[in-house]
Amino acid sequence: MNTPHTSSPLLSTPLTRLLGVPHPVMLAAMDLVADARLVRAVSDAGGYGFLGAGYGDEAWLRRELALLEGAEGRFGVGFITWSLVQQPQLLDIALAAQPSAVWLSFGDVAPFAKRIKTSGALMVCQVQTEAMARQALEHGADVLVAQGAEAGGHGVSRGSMALVPALVDLAGPRVPVVAAGGIA
């Protein structure tokens, strides 16, 4: 596992304590946009960066993970689950790099949950509905990322300002809920 950022937190929250970072800022695992350079910048600044392995380009994933070797801050790797089903070896490649978390989006987390949890990595699940959140929680999600209509426009019509409180009520105090997208 990569080591936590060493500076003292400015704002201690359940999320910062769980992720081992001083700032409650997460870089989403945006496919091919969240590359090693951006992940390292966010993590080294005290946030938590996720590498965007999304659609499953094995050569890209290996190259970007190599660039993260020795990173000062903690980092994770993110996948789109329906794509990961087609290339399950990508999860093994990612876990071999010992990320402290794996982000799963857009689908069933069940086929991957046990491998992620057994590795010691946290499982971060991006969800768009309460049903998706329940399924993620049943499979051991450590963090829920609430993705409303404003966060990327991925086909959902419900806004974040309605979704986030519903997921906080559902998850209770045991699992942090993060609002996806910029909140102004």
PDB file of C-alpha atoms in Angstrom:
ATOM      1  CA  MET A   1       0.000   0.000   0.000  1.00  0.00           C
ATOM      2  CA  ASN A   2       1.213   3.468  -0.667  1.00  0.00           C
ATOM      3  CA  THR A   3       1.748   5.561   2.446  1.00  0.00           C
ATOM      4  CA  PRO A   4      -0.616   8.252   3.667  1.00  0.00           C
ATOM      5  CA  HIS A   5       0.156  11.921   3.176  1.00  0.00           C
ATOM      6  CA  THR A   6       2.131  13.072   6.201  1.00  0.00           C
ATOM      7  CA  SER A   7       0.868  16.610   6.805  1.00  0.00           C
ATOM      8  CA  SER A   8      -1.753  17.126   9.482  1.00  0.00           C
ATOM      9  CA  PRO A   9      -5.326  17.454   8.245  1.00  0.00           C
ATOM     10  CA  LEU A  10      -6.871  20.889   7.985  1.00  0.00           C
ATOM     11  CA  LEU A  11     -10.337  19.386   8.010  1.00  0.00           C
ATOM     12  CA  SER A  12     -10.716  15.978   9.621  1.00  0.00           C
ATOM     13  CA  THR A  13     -13.754  14.072   8.367  1.00  0.00           C
ATOM     14  CA  PRO A  14     -14.703  10.394   8.233  1.00  0.00           C
ATOM     15  CA  LEU A  15     -13.623  10.479   4.565  1.00  0.00           C
ATOM     16  CA  THR A  16     -10.200  12.033   5.198  1.00  0.00           C
ATOM     17  CA  ARG A  17      -9.539   9.607   8.043  1.00  0.00           C
ATOM     18  CA  LEU A  18     -10.596   6.608   5.942  1.00  0.00           C
ATOM     19  CA  LEU A  19      -8.537   7.654   2.918  1.00  0.00           C
ATOM     20  CA  GLY A  20      -5.592   8.860   5.005  1.00  0.00           C
ATOM     21  CA  VAL A  21      -5.466  12.299   3.391  1.00  0.00           C
ATOM     22  CA  PRO A  22      -5.556  15.809   4.869  1.00  0.00           C
ATOM     23  CA  HIS A  23      -8.049  17.310   2.405  1.00  0.00           C
ATOM     24  CA  PRO A  24     -11.564  16.027   1.579  1.00  0.00           C
ATOM     25  CA  VAL A  25     -10.959  16.260  -2.170  1.00  0.00           C
ATOM     26  CA  MET A  26     -11.164  13.300  -4.542  1.00  0.00           C
ATOM     27  CA  LEU A  27     -10.150  13.190  -8.188  1.00  0.00           C
ATOM     28  CA  ALA A  28     -12.750  11.058  -9.966  1.00  0.00           C
ATOM     29  CA  ALA A  29     -11.544   8.107 -12.015  1.00  0.00           C
ATOM     30  CA  MET A  30     -12.388   9.803 -15.308  1.00  0.00           C
ATOM     31  CA  ASP A  31     -11.493   7.459 -18.147  1.00  0.00           C
ATOM     32  CA  LEU A  32      -8.081   8.314 -19.615  1.00  0.00           C
ATOM     33  CA  VAL A  33      -8.384  11.904 -18.319  1.00  0.00           C
ATOM     34  CA  ALA A  34      -7.305  11.071 -14.774  1.00  0.00           C
ATOM     35  CA  ASP A  35      -3.808   9.979 -15.772  1.00  0.00           C
ATOM     36  CA  ALA A  36      -0.782   9.405 -13.534  1.00  0.00           C
ATOM     37  CA  ARG A  37       0.339  13.022 -13.777  1.00  0.00           C
ATOM     38  CA  LEU A  38      -3.013  14.373 -12.574  1.00  0.00           C
ATOM     39  CA  VAL A  39      -3.402  11.641  -9.934  1.00  0.00           C
ATOM     40  CA  ARG A  40       0.071  12.386  -8.559  1.00  0.00           C
ATOM     41  CA  ALA A  41      -0.627  16.144  -8.469  1.00  0.00           C
ATOM     42  CA  VAL A  42      -3.877  15.691  -6.533  1.00  0.00           C
ATOM     43  CA  SER A  43      -2.437  13.084  -4.169  1.00  0.00           C
ATOM     44  CA  ASP A  44       0.785  14.995  -3.548  1.00  0.00           C
ATOM     45  CA  ALA A  45      -1.289  18.100  -2.717  1.00  0.00           C
ATOM     46  CA  GLY A  46      -3.153  16.161  -0.013  1.00  0.00           C
ATOM     47  CA  GLY A  47      -6.260  15.050  -1.882  1.00  0.00           C
ATOM     48  CA  TYR A  48      -7.022  11.548  -3.104  1.00  0.00           C
ATOM     49  CA  GLY A  49      -6.484  10.779  -6.795  1.00  0.00           C
ATOM     50  CA  PHE A  50      -8.021   7.927  -8.760  1.00  0.00           C
ATOM     51  CA  LEU A  51      -6.419   6.719 -11.982  1.00  0.00           C
ATOM     52  CA  GLY A  52      -9.133   6.499 -14.669  1.00  0.00           C
ATOM     53  CA  ALA A  53      -8.742   3.005 -16.144  1.00  0.00           C
ATOM     54  CA  GLY A  54     -12.368   3.126 -17.306  1.00  0.00           C
ATOM     55  CA  TYR A  55     -12.797   1.244 -20.548  1.00  0.00           C
ATOM     56  CA  GLY A  56      -9.850  -1.053 -20.114  1.00  0.00           C
ATOM     57  CA  ASP A  57      -6.760  -0.210 -22.114  1.00  0.00           C
ATOM     58  CA  GLU A  58      -4.202  -2.636 -20.643  1.00  0.00           C
ATOM     59  CA  ALA A  59      -1.116  -0.929 -22.093  1.00  0.00           C
ATOM     60  CA  TRP A  60      -2.288   2.462 -20.822  1.00  0.00           C
ATOM     61  CA  LEU A  61      -3.017   1.045 -17.350  1.00  0.00           C
ATOM     62  CA  ARG A  62       0.416  -0.596 -17.046  1.00  0.00           C
ATOM     63  CA  ARG A  63       2.181   2.570 -18.224  1.00  0.00           C
ATOM     64  CA  GLU A  64       0.270   4.868 -15.875  1.00  0.00           C
ATOM     65  CA  LEU A  65       0.701   2.552 -12.878  1.00  0.00           C
ATOM     66  CA  ALA A  66       4.452   2.470 -13.523  1.00  0.00           C
ATOM     67  CA  LEU A  67       4.462   6.273 -13.445  1.00  0.00           C
ATOM     68  CA  LEU A  68       2.796   6.182 -10.011  1.00  0.00           C
ATOM     69  CA  GLU A  69       5.465   3.979  -8.430  1.00  0.00           C
ATOM     70  CA  GLY A  70       6.932   5.851  -5.495  1.00  0.00           C
ATOM     71  CA  ALA A  71       4.158   8.454  -5.401  1.00  0.00           C
ATOM     72  CA  GLU A  72       4.189  10.385  -2.126  1.00  0.00           C
ATOM     73  CA  GLY A  73       0.419  10.463  -1.712  1.00  0.00           C
ATOM     74  CA  ARG A  74      -2.109   7.679  -1.683  1.00  0.00           C
ATOM     75  CA  PHE A  75      -3.938   6.799  -4.894  1.00  0.00           C
ATOM     76  CA  GLY A  76      -6.602   4.500  -6.268  1.00  0.00           C
ATOM     77  CA  VAL A  77      -7.616   3.002  -9.602  1.00  0.00           C
ATOM     78  CA  GLY A  78     -11.088   3.277 -11.110  1.00  0.00           C
ATOM     79  CA  PHE A  79     -12.999   1.067 -13.522  1.00  0.00           C
ATOM     80  CA  ILE A  80     -16.306   0.948 -15.349  1.00  0.00           C
ATOM     81  CA  THR A  81     -17.718  -2.379 -14.187  1.00  0.00           C
ATOM     82  CA  TRP A  82     -19.353  -3.503 -17.428  1.00  0.00           C
ATOM     83  CA  SER A  83     -16.021  -2.992 -19.190  1.00  0.00           C
ATOM     84  CA  LEU A  84     -14.119  -4.755 -16.415  1.00  0.00           C
ATOM     85  CA  VAL A  85     -16.353  -7.815 -16.890  1.00  0.00           C
ATOM     86  CA  GLN A  86     -14.890  -8.111 -20.404  1.00  0.00           C
ATOM     87  CA  GLN A  87     -11.285  -7.730 -19.197  1.00  0.00           C
ATOM     88  CA  PRO A  88     -11.113  -8.968 -15.581  1.00  0.00           C
ATOM     89  CA  GLN A  89      -7.312  -9.228 -15.725  1.00  0.00           C
ATOM     90  CA  LEU A  90      -7.178  -5.437 -15.478  1.00  0.00           C
ATOM     91  CA  LEU A  91      -8.277  -5.643 -11.851  1.00  0.00           C
ATOM     92  CA  ASP A  92      -5.395  -8.031 -11.130  1.00  0.00           C
ATOM     93  CA  ILE A  93      -2.951  -5.629 -12.793  1.00  0.00           C
ATOM     94  CA  ALA A  94      -4.304  -2.747 -10.727  1.00  0.00           C
ATOM     95  CA  LEU A  95      -4.290  -4.673  -7.449  1.00  0.00           C
ATOM     96  CA  ALA A  96      -0.687  -5.760  -8.041  1.00  0.00           C
ATOM     97  CA  ALA A  97       0.245  -2.054  -7.835  1.00  0.00           C
ATOM     98  CA  GLN A  98      -1.286  -1.976  -4.336  1.00  0.00           C
ATOM     99  CA  PRO A  99      -3.627   0.991  -4.637  1.00  0.00           C
ATOM    100  CA  SER A 100      -5.276   1.863  -1.360  1.00  0.00           C
ATOM    101  CA  ALA A 101      -8.696   1.988  -3.083  1.00  0.00           C
ATOM    102  CA  VAL A 102     -10.548   0.796  -6.181  1.00  0.00           C
ATOM    103  CA  TRP A 103     -13.404   2.844  -7.681  1.00  0.00           C
ATOM    104  CA  LEU A 104     -16.217   1.008  -9.493  1.00  0.00           C
ATOM    105  CA  SER A 105     -18.826   2.763 -11.640  1.00  0.00           C
ATOM    106  CA  PHE A 106     -21.836   1.962 -13.818  1.00  0.00           C
ATOM    107  CA  GLY A 107     -22.820  -1.579 -13.012  1.00  0.00           C
ATOM    108  CA  ASP A 108     -22.738  -4.584 -10.763  1.00  0.00           C
ATOM    109  CA  VAL A 109     -19.902  -4.515  -8.218  1.00  0.00           C
ATOM    110  CA  ALA A 110     -20.527  -8.097  -7.048  1.00  0.00           C
ATOM    111  CA  PRO A 111     -18.077  -9.876  -9.396  1.00  0.00           C
ATOM    112  CA  PHE A 112     -15.191  -7.737  -8.112  1.00  0.00           C
ATOM    113  CA  ALA A 113     -15.986  -6.971  -4.474  1.00  0.00           C
ATOM    114  CA  LYS A 114     -14.357 -10.014  -2.885  1.00  0.00           C
ATOM    115  CA  ARG A 115     -11.064  -9.570  -4.775  1.00  0.00           C
ATOM    116  CA  ILE A 116     -10.910  -5.896  -3.893  1.00  0.00           C
ATOM    117  CA  LYS A 117     -11.756  -6.416  -0.232  1.00  0.00           C
ATOM    118  CA  THR A 118      -9.367  -9.386   0.092  1.00  0.00           C
ATOM    119  CA  SER A 119      -6.533  -7.246  -1.292  1.00  0.00           C
ATOM    120  CA  GLY A 120      -6.963  -4.769   1.543  1.00  0.00           C
ATOM    121  CA  ALA A 121      -8.001  -1.948  -0.781  1.00  0.00           C
ATOM    122  CA  LEU A 122     -11.034   0.163  -0.016  1.00  0.00           C
ATOM    123  CA  MET A 123     -13.976  -0.199  -2.400  1.00  0.00           C
ATOM    124  CA  VAL A 124     -15.427   3.093  -3.615  1.00  0.00           C
ATOM    125  CA  CYS A 125     -18.687   2.727  -5.545  1.00  0.00           C
ATOM    126  CA  GLN A 126     -20.170   5.448  -7.710  1.00  0.00           C
ATOM    127  CA  VAL A 127     -23.949   5.123  -7.754  1.00  0.00           C
ATOM    128  CA  GLN A 128     -26.857   6.964  -9.322  1.00  0.00           C
ATOM    129  CA  THR A 129     -29.800   5.471  -7.386  1.00  0.00           C
ATOM    130  CA  GLU A 130     -30.695   4.113  -3.958  1.00  0.00           C
ATOM    131  CA  ALA A 131     -30.969   0.609  -5.452  1.00  0.00           C
ATOM    132  CA  MET A 132     -27.398   0.814  -6.734  1.00  0.00           C
ATOM    133  CA  ALA A 133     -26.271   2.115  -3.338  1.00  0.00           C
ATOM    134  CA  ARG A 134     -27.961  -0.779  -1.512  1.00  0.00           C
ATOM    135  CA  GLN A 135     -26.245  -3.286  -3.777  1.00  0.00           C
ATOM    136  CA  ALA A 136     -22.868  -1.607  -3.263  1.00  0.00           C
ATOM    137  CA  LEU A 137     -23.344  -1.568   0.514  1.00  0.00           C
ATOM    138  CA  GLU A 138     -24.361  -5.244   0.516  1.00  0.00           C
ATOM    139  CA  HIS A 139     -21.040  -6.047  -1.163  1.00  0.00           C
ATOM    140  CA  GLY A 140     -18.931  -4.021   1.252  1.00  0.00           C
ATOM    141  CA  ALA A 141     -18.612  -0.533  -0.229  1.00  0.00           C
ATOM    142  CA  ASP A 142     -16.398   1.621   1.973  1.00  0.00           C
ATOM    143  CA  VAL A 143     -17.407   4.890   0.265  1.00  0.00           C
ATOM    144  CA  LEU A 144     -20.412   5.809  -1.886  1.00  0.00           C
ATOM    145  CA  VAL A 145     -20.025   8.469  -4.564  1.00  0.00           C
ATOM    146  CA  ALA A 146     -23.424   9.977  -5.368  1.00  0.00           C
ATOM    147  CA  GLN A 147     -23.567  10.877  -9.052  1.00  0.00           C
ATOM    148  CA  GLY A 148     -26.495  13.101  -9.924  1.00  0.00           C
ATOM    149  CA  ALA A 149     -27.420  14.654 -13.253  1.00  0.00           C
ATOM    150  CA  GLU A 150     -24.938  17.517 -12.802  1.00  0.00           C
ATOM    151  CA  ALA A 151     -21.923  15.216 -12.454  1.00  0.00           C
ATOM    152  CA  GLY A 152     -20.935  14.211 -15.956  1.00  0.00           C
ATOM    153  CA  GLY A 153     -24.412  13.915 -17.434  1.00  0.00           C
ATOM    154  CA  HIS A 154     -24.318  10.137 -17.603  1.00  0.00           C
ATOM    155  CA  GLY A 155     -27.981   9.600 -18.371  1.00  0.00           C
ATOM    156  CA  VAL A 156     -29.511  10.167 -14.951  1.00  0.00           C
ATOM    157  CA  SER A 157     -32.145  12.808 -14.438  1.00  0.00           C
ATOM    158  CA  ARG A 158     -32.126  13.054 -10.641  1.00  0.00           C
ATOM    159  CA  GLY A 159     -30.083  15.931  -9.301  1.00  0.00           C
ATOM    160  CA  SER A 160     -27.317  15.626  -6.748  1.00  0.00           C
ATOM    161  CA  MET A 161     -29.108  17.843  -4.247  1.00  0.00           C
ATOM    162  CA  ALA A 162     -31.860  15.207  -3.989  1.00  0.00           C
ATOM    163  CA  LEU A 163     -29.649  12.124  -4.361  1.00  0.00           C
ATOM    164  CA  VAL A 164     -26.954  12.951  -1.802  1.00  0.00           C
ATOM    165  CA  PRO A 165     -29.252  13.298   1.246  1.00  0.00           C
ATOM    166  CA  ALA A 166     -31.136  10.135   0.255  1.00  0.00           C
ATOM    167  CA  LEU A 167     -27.861   8.189   0.144  1.00  0.00           C
ATOM    168  CA  VAL A 168     -26.653   9.691   3.431  1.00  0.00           C
ATOM    169  CA  ASP A 169     -29.895   8.465   5.035  1.00  0.00           C
ATOM    170  CA  LEU A 170     -29.420   5.034   3.462  1.00  0.00           C
ATOM    171  CA  ALA A 171     -25.732   4.614   4.345  1.00  0.00           C
ATOM    172  CA  GLY A 172     -26.024   6.067   7.812  1.00  0.00           C
ATOM    173  CA  PRO A 173     -22.872   6.977   9.695  1.00  0.00           C
ATOM    174  CA  ARG A 174     -20.988   3.816   8.720  1.00  0.00           C
ATOM    175  CA  VAL A 175     -20.130   4.739   5.100  1.00  0.00           C
ATOM    176  CA  PRO A 176     -19.107   8.204   3.865  1.00  0.00           C
ATOM    177  CA  VAL A 177     -21.069   9.628   0.936  1.00  0.00           C
ATOM    178  CA  VAL A 178     -19.273  11.923  -1.509  1.00  0.00           C
ATOM    179  CA  ALA A 179     -21.127  14.195  -3.934  1.00  0.00           C
ATOM    180  CA  ALA A 180     -19.706  13.758  -7.451  1.00  0.00           C
ATOM    181  CA  GLY A 181     -19.036  16.820  -9.566  1.00  0.00           C
ATOM    182  CA  GLY A 182     -18.280  20.346  -8.515  1.00  0.00           C
ATOM    183  CA  ILE A 183     -20.583  21.845  -5.914  1.00  0.00           C
ATOM    184  CA  ALA A 184     -20.634  25.635  -5.862  1.00  0.00           C
TER     185      ALA A 184
END
